[in-house]
Short mmCIF file of C-alpha atoms (C1' of nucleotides) in Angstrom, two decimals:
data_model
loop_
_atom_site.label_atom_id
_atom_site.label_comp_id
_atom_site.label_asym_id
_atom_site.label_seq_id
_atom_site.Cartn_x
_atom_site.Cartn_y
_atom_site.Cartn_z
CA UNK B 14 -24.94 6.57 -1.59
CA UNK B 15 -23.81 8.77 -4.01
CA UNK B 16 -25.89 9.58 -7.09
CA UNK B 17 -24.17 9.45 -10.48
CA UNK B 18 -21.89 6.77 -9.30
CA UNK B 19 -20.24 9.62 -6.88
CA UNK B 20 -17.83 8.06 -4.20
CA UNK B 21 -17.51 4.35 -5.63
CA UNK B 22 -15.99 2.77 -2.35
CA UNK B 23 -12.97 1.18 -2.11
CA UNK B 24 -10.84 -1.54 -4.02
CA UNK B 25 -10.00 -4.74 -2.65
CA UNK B 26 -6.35 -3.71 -2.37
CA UNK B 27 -4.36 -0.99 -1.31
CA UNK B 28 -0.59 -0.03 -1.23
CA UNK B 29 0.75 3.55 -1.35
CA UNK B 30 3.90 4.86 -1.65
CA UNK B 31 5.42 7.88 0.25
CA UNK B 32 7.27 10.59 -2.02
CA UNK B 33 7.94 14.11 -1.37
CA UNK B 34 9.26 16.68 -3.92
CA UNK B 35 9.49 20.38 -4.25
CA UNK B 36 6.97 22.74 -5.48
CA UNK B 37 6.95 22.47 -9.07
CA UNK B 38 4.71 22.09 -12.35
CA UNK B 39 2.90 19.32 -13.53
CA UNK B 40 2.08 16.51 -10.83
CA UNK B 41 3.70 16.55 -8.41
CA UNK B 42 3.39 15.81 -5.17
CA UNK B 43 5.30 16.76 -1.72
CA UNK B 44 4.30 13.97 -0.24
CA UNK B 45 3.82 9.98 -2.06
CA UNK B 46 2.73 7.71 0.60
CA UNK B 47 3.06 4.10 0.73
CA UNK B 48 0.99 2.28 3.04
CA UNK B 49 3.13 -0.31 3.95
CA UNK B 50 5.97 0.89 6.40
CA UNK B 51 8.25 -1.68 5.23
CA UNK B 52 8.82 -0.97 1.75
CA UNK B 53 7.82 2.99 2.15
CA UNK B 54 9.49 5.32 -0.05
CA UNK B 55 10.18 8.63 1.46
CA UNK B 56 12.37 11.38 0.28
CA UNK B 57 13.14 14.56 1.47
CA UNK B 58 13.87 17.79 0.49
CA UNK B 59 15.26 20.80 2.04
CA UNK B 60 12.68 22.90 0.28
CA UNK B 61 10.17 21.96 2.98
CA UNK B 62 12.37 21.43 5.84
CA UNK B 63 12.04 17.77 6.34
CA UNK B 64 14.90 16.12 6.28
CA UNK B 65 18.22 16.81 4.42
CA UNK B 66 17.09 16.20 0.80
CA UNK B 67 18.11 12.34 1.01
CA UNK B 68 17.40 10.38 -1.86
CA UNK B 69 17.28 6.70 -1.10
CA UNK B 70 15.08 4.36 -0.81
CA UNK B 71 16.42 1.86 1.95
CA UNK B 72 13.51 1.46 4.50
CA UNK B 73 15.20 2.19 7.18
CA UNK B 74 15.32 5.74 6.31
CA UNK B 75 12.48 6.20 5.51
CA UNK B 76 10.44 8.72 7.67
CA UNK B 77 7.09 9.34 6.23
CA UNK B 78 5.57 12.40 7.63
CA UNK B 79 2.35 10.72 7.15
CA UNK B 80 1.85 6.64 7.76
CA UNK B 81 -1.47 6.69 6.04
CA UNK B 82 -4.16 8.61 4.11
CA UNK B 83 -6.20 8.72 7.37
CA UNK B 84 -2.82 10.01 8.94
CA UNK B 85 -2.32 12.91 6.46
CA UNK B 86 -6.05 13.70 5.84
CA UNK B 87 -6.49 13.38 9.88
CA UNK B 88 -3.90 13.53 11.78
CA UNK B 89 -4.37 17.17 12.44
CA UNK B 90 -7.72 17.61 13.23
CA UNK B 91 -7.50 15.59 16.28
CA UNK B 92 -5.97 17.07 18.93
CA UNK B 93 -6.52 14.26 21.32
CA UNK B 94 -5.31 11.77 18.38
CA UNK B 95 -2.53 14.08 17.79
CA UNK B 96 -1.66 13.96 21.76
CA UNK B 97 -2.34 10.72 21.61
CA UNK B 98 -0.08 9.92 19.10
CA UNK B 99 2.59 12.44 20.37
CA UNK B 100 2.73 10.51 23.32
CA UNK B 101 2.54 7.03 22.57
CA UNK B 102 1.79 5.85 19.18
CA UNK B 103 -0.08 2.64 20.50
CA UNK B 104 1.91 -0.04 19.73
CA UNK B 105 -0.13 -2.86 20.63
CA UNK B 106 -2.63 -1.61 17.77
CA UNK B 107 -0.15 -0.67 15.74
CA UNK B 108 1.50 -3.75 16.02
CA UNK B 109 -1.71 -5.08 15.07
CA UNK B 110 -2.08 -3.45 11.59
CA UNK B 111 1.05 -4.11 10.87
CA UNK B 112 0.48 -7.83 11.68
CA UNK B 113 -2.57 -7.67 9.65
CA UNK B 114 -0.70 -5.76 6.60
CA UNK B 115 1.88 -8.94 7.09
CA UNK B 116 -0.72 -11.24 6.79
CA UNK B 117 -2.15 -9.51 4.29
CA UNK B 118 0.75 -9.61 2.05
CA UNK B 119 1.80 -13.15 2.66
CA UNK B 120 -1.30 -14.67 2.39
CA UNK B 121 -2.68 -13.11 -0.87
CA UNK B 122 0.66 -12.56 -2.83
CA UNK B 123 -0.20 -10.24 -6.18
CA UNK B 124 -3.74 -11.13 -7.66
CA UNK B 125 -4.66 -7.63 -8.18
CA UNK B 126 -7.83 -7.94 -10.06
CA UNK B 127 -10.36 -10.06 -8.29
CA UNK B 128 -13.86 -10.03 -7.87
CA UNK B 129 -13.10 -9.05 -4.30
CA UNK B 130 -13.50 -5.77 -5.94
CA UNK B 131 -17.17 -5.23 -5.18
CA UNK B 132 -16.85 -7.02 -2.00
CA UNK B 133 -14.08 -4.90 -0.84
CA UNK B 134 -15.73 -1.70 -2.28
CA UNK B 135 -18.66 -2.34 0.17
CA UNK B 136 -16.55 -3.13 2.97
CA UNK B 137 -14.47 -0.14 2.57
CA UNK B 138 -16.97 2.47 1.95
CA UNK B 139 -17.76 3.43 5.06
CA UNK B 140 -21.63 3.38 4.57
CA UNK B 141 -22.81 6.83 2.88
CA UNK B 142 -25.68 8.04 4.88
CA UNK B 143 -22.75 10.53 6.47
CA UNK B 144 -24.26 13.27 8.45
CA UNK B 145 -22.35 16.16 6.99
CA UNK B 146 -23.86 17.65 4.13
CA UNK B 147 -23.68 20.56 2.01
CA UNK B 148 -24.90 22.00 -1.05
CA UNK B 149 -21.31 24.13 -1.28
CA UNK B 150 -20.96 23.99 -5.05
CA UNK B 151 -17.92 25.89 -5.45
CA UNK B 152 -15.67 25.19 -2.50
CA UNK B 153 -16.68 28.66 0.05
CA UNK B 154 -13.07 28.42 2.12
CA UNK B 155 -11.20 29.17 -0.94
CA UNK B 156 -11.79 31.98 -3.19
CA UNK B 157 -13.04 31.19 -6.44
CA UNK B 158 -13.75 32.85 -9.83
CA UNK B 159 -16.81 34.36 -9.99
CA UNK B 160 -17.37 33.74 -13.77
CA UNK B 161 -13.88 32.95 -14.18
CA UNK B 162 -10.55 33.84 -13.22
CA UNK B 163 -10.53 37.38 -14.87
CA UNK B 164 -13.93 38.59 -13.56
CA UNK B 165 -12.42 37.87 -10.56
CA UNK B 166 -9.42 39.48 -10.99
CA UNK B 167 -10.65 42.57 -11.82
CA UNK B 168 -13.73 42.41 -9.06
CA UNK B 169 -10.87 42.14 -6.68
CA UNK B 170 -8.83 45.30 -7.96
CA UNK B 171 -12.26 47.31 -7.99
CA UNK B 172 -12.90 46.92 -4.74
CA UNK B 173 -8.92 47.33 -3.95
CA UNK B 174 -8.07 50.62 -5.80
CA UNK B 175 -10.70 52.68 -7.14
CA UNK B 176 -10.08 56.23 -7.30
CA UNK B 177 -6.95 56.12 -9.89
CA UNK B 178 -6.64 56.94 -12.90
CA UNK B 179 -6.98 54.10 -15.45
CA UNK B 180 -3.13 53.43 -16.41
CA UNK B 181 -2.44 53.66 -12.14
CA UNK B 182 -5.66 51.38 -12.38
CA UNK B 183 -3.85 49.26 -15.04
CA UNK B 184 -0.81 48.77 -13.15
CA UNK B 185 -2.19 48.26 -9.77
CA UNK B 186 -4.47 45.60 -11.61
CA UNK B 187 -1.22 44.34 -12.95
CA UNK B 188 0.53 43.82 -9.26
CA UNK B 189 -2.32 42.77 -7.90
CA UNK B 190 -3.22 40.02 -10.33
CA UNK B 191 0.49 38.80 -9.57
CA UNK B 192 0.51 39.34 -6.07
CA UNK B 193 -2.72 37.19 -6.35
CA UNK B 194 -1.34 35.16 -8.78
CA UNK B 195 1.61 34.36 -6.25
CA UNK B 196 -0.85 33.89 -4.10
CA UNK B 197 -2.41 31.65 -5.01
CA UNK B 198 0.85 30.00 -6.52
CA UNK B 199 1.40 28.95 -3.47
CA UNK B 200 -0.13 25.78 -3.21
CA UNK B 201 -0.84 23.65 -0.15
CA UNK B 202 1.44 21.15 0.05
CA UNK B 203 0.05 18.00 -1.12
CA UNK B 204 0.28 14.48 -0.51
CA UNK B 205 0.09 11.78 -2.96
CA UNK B 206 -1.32 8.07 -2.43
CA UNK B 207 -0.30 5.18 -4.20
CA UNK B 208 -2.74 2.86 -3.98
CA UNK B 209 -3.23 -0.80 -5.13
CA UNK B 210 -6.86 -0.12 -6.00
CA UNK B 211 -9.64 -1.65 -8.64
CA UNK B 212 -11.32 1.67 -7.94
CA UNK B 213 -10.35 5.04 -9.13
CA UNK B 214 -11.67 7.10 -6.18
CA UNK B 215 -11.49 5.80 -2.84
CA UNK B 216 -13.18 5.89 -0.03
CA UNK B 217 -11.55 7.76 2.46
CA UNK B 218 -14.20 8.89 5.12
CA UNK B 219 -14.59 12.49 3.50
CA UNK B 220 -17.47 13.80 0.90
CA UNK B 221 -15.82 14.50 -2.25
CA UNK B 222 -17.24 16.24 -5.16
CA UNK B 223 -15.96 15.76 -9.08
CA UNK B 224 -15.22 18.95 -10.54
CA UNK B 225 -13.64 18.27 -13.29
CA UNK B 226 -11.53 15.85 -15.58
CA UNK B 227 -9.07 15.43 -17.96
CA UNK B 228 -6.74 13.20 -19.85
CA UNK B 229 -3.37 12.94 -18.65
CA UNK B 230 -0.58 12.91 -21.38
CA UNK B 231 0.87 9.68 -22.25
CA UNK B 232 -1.53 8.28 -20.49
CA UNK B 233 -5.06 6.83 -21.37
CA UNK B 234 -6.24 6.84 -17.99
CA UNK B 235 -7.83 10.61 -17.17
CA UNK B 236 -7.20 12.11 -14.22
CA UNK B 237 -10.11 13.34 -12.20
CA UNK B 238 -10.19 16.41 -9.54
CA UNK B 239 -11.88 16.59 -6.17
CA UNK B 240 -13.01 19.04 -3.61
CA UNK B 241 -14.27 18.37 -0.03
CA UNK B 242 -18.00 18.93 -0.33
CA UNK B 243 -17.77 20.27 3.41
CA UNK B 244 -17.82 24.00 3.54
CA UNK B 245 -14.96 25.78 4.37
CA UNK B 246 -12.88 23.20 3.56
CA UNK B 247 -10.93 23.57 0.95
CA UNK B 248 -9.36 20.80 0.82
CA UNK B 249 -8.75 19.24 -2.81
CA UNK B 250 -7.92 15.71 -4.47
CA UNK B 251 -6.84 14.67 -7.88
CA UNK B 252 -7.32 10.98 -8.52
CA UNK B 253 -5.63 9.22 -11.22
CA UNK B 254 -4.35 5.83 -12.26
CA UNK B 255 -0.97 5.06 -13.15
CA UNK B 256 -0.42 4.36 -16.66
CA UNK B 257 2.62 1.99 -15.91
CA UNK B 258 0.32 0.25 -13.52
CA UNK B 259 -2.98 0.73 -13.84
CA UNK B 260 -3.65 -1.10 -10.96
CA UNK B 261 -1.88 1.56 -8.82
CA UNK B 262 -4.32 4.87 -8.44
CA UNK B 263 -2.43 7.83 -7.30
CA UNK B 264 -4.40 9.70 -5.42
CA UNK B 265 -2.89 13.29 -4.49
CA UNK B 266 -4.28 15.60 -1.83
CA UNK B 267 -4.04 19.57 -1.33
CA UNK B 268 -4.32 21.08 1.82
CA UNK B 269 -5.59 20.07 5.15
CA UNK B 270 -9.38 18.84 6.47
CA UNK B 271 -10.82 21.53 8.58
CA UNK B 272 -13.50 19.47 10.07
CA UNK B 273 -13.15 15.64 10.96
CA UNK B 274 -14.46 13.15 8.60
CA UNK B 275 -18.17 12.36 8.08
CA UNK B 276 -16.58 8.67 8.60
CA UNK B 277 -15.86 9.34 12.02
CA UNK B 278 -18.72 11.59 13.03
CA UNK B 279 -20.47 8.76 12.45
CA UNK B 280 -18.65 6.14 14.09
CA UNK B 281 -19.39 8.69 17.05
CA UNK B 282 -16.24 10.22 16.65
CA UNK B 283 -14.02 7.29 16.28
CA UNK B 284 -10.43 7.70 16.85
CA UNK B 285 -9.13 7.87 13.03
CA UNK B 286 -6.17 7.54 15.18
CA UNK B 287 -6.42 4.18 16.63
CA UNK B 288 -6.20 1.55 13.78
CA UNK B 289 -8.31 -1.08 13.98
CA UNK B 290 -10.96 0.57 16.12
CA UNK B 291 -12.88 2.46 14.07
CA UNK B 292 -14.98 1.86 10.96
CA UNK B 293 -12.58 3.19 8.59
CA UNK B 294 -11.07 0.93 5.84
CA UNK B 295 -8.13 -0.82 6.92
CA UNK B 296 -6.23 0.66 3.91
CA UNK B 297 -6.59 3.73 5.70
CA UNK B 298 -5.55 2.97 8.95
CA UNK B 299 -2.02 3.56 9.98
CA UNK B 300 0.43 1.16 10.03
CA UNK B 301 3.30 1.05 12.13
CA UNK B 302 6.67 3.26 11.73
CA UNK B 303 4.38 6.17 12.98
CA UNK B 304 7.32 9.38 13.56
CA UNK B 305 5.80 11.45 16.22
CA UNK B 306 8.90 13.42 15.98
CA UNK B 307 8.18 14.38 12.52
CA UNK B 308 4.93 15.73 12.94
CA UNK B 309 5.99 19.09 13.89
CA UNK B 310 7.66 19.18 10.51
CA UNK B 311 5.19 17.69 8.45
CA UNK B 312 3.26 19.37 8.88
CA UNK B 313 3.70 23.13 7.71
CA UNK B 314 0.35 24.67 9.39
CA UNK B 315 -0.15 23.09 13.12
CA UNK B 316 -3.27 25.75 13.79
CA UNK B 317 -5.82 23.39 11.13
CA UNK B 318 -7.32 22.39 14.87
CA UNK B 319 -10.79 23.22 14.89
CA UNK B 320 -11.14 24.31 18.63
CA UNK B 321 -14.67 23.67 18.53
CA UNK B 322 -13.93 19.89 17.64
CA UNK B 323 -16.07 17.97 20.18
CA UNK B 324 -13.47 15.45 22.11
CA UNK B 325 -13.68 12.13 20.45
CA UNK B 326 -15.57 9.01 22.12
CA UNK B 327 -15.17 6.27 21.98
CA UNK B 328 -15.76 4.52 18.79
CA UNK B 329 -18.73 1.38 18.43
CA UNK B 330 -16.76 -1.45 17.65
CA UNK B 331 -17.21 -2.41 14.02
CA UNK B 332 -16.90 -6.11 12.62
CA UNK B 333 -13.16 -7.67 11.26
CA UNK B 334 -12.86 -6.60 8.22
CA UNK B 335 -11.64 -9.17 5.82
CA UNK B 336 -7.82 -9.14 4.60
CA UNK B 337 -6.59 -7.15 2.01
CA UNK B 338 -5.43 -8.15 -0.94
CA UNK B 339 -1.95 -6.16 -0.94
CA UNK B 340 0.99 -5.84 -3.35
CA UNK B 341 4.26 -4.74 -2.68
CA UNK B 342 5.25 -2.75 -5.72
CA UNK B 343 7.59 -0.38 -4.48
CA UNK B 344 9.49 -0.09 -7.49
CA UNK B 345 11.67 2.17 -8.03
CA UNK B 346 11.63 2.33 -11.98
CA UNK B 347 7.83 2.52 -11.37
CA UNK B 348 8.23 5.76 -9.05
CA UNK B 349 9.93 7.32 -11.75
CA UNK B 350 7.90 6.73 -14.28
CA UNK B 351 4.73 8.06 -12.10
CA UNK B 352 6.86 10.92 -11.05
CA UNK B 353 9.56 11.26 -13.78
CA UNK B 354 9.80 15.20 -12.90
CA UNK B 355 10.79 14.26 -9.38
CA UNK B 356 12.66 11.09 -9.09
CA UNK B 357 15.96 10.77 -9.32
CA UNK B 358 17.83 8.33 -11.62
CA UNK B 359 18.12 4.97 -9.80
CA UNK B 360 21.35 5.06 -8.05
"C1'" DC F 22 -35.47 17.88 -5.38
"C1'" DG F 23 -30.93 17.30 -3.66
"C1'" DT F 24 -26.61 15.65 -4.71
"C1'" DG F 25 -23.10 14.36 -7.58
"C1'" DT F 26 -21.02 13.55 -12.38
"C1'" DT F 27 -19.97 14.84 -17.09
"C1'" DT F 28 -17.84 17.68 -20.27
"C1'" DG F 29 -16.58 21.54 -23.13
"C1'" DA F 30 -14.79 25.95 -22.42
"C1'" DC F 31 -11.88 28.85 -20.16
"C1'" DC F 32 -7.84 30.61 -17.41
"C1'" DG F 33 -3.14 31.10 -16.36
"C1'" DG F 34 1.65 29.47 -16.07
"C1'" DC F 35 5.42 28.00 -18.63
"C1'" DG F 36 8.59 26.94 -22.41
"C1'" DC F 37 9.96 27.90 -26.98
"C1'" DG Y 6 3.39 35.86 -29.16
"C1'" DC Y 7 2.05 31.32 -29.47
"C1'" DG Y 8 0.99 26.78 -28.17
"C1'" DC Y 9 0.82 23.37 -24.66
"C1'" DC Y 10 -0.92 21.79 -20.52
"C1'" DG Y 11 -2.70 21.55 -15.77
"C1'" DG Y 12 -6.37 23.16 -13.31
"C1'" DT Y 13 -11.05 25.07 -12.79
"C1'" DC Y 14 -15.70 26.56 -13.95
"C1'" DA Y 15 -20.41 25.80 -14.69
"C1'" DA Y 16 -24.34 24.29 -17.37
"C1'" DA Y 17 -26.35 20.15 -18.47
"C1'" DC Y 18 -27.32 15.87 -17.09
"C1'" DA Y 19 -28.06 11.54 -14.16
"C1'" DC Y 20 -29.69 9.28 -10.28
"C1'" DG Y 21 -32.16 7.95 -6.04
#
DNA sequence: CGTGTTTGACCGGCGC
DNA sequence: GCGCCGGTCAAACACG
């Protein structure tokens, strides 16, 4: 229950689209997801190692690093789920999302906005009286301005270099602001959701916490930034909704969960692993076309385990939940337009 | 009172 | 150097 209208729950429907890019400015993303494994987009490019930099979108070469938001927000804080999905990704589950994404698309065709909105909002918000809790303001596992950025800077060289003279002072304050500028340049690399959504921010099984907003050019919808209320966790989201679609929300995410989900602390440590079996919102279960053999690559920093993590249990079972409304939109011209920087002229 | 949102200001990178 | 723009800060505010 967030105050202020915080968190918001879930839409009724949900389809992502998988994208990865280089490093660059503006929005992008190394990763665009699409939830549904059959129409996935999925591009790679040599900057990060994954793949050879292929541009197409044919399905069947596709290889998402990530099959869902639970996947990429997840996936690595489980070591058991990460074993268990090293070893055998589960297919009679998995065969069950993916029946139910089937179902799901075939049954509800393209209705987008529906008054399933509400309904699915409670559904997918995985009931807010989460355990974890913080009063972290300012996101501890990630250094932050103390007044702002230039107070910072220059604590930092104080307590770095302090007995030159002022131009050595000057010029070490120079290097170091660009060392920590390049620093902190270097940006996790992030993950971007397409999402058939009614909703702006969904539900996800984390604690998220506003921190700011702004309008995106040429576009009327704003675009809205995140940060994982958990301490320690720096983990960061930027929500906005496509302007060529604005029933697509493009939800990106930096960096990697240190600490499982307040979602599936408490399911009693649910396996965010095993679709179906948990109380997370089916949109963010994974659906089939899981690549074990990318997850190595995917993911650039393997040590996010938290060795403490207690080993998970097994989840309570939670009732059906009731089909999604999906849409396949995997359109290329839309890709482009949400990621005009990174997409490559239709072939 | 605790938690989360709103919103204007600010910072820093980048292109011209 | 200047302006633009994405990203962030933080005080004020809202809500249960």
């Amino acid at each position: 229950m967030s105050s202020g209208g915080g968190g918001g729950g879930g839409g009724g429907d949900h389809h992502g689209v998988y994208y990865q890019h280089g490093h660059g400015r503006g929005d992008g993303a190394d990763y665009v997801f699409n939830n549904n494994d059959m129409e996935s987009f999925f591009f790679n490019q040599p900057a990060l190692g994954v793949g050879g930099g292929s541009r197409t979108g044919a399905a069947d070469e596709l290889m998402p690093p990530y099959n869902s938001i639970t996947d990429y927000l997840q996936g690595f804080l489980d070591p058991s789920g990460l074993a268990r999905h090293l070893d055998a990704p589960c297919p009679a589950e998995d065969a069950q999302v993916k029946h139910e994404l089937s179902l799901d698309v075939m049954s509800h065709d393209s209705q987008g906005t529906s008054g399933a909105a509400g309904e699915g909002a409670a559904l997918l918000t995985p009931n807010s009286s989460v355990s974890l809790s913080s009063s972290d303001r300012e996101g501890e596992g990630q250094p932050r301005r103390c007044k702002k950025g230039r107070a910072k800077a220059e604590d930092e060289v104080a307590a770095e270099g302090d007995e030159k003279d002022q131009e050595d002072r000057e010029n070490s304050t120079k290097a170091n602001k660009s060392k920590k500028k390049a620093e902190k340049r270097k940006r996790q690399p992030r993950v971007a959701f397409l999402t058939k959504s009614e909703v702006d921010h969904l539900e996800d099984g984390y604690r998220w916490r506003k921190y700011g907003q702004k309008a995106v050019k040429n576009s009327p919808y704003p675009r809205s930034y995140y940060r994982c209320t958990t301490p320690k966790c720096g983990v960061k989201k930027r929500v906005e909704r496509s302007y060529q679609d604005p029933s697509t929300v493009i939800t990106t995410y930096e960096g990697q969960h240190t600490h499982h989900s307040p979602a599936s602390l408490r399911a009693g440590g649910a396996h965010l692993f095993m679709p179906g079996a948990h109380g997370l919102p089916p949109h963010l279960m994974a659906p089939s076309g899981f690549r074990p053999d990318l997850m190595g690559m995917m993911h650039p920093n393997p040590n996010m385990f938290l060795p403490s993590m207690p080993p998970p249990q097994m989840p309570t079972p939670s009732p059906p939940p009731p089909p999604l409304q999906q849409h396949h939109f995997t359109d290329y011209a839309l890709l482009q337009d949400l990621f005009p920087s990174t997409m490559p002229n239709n072939p």
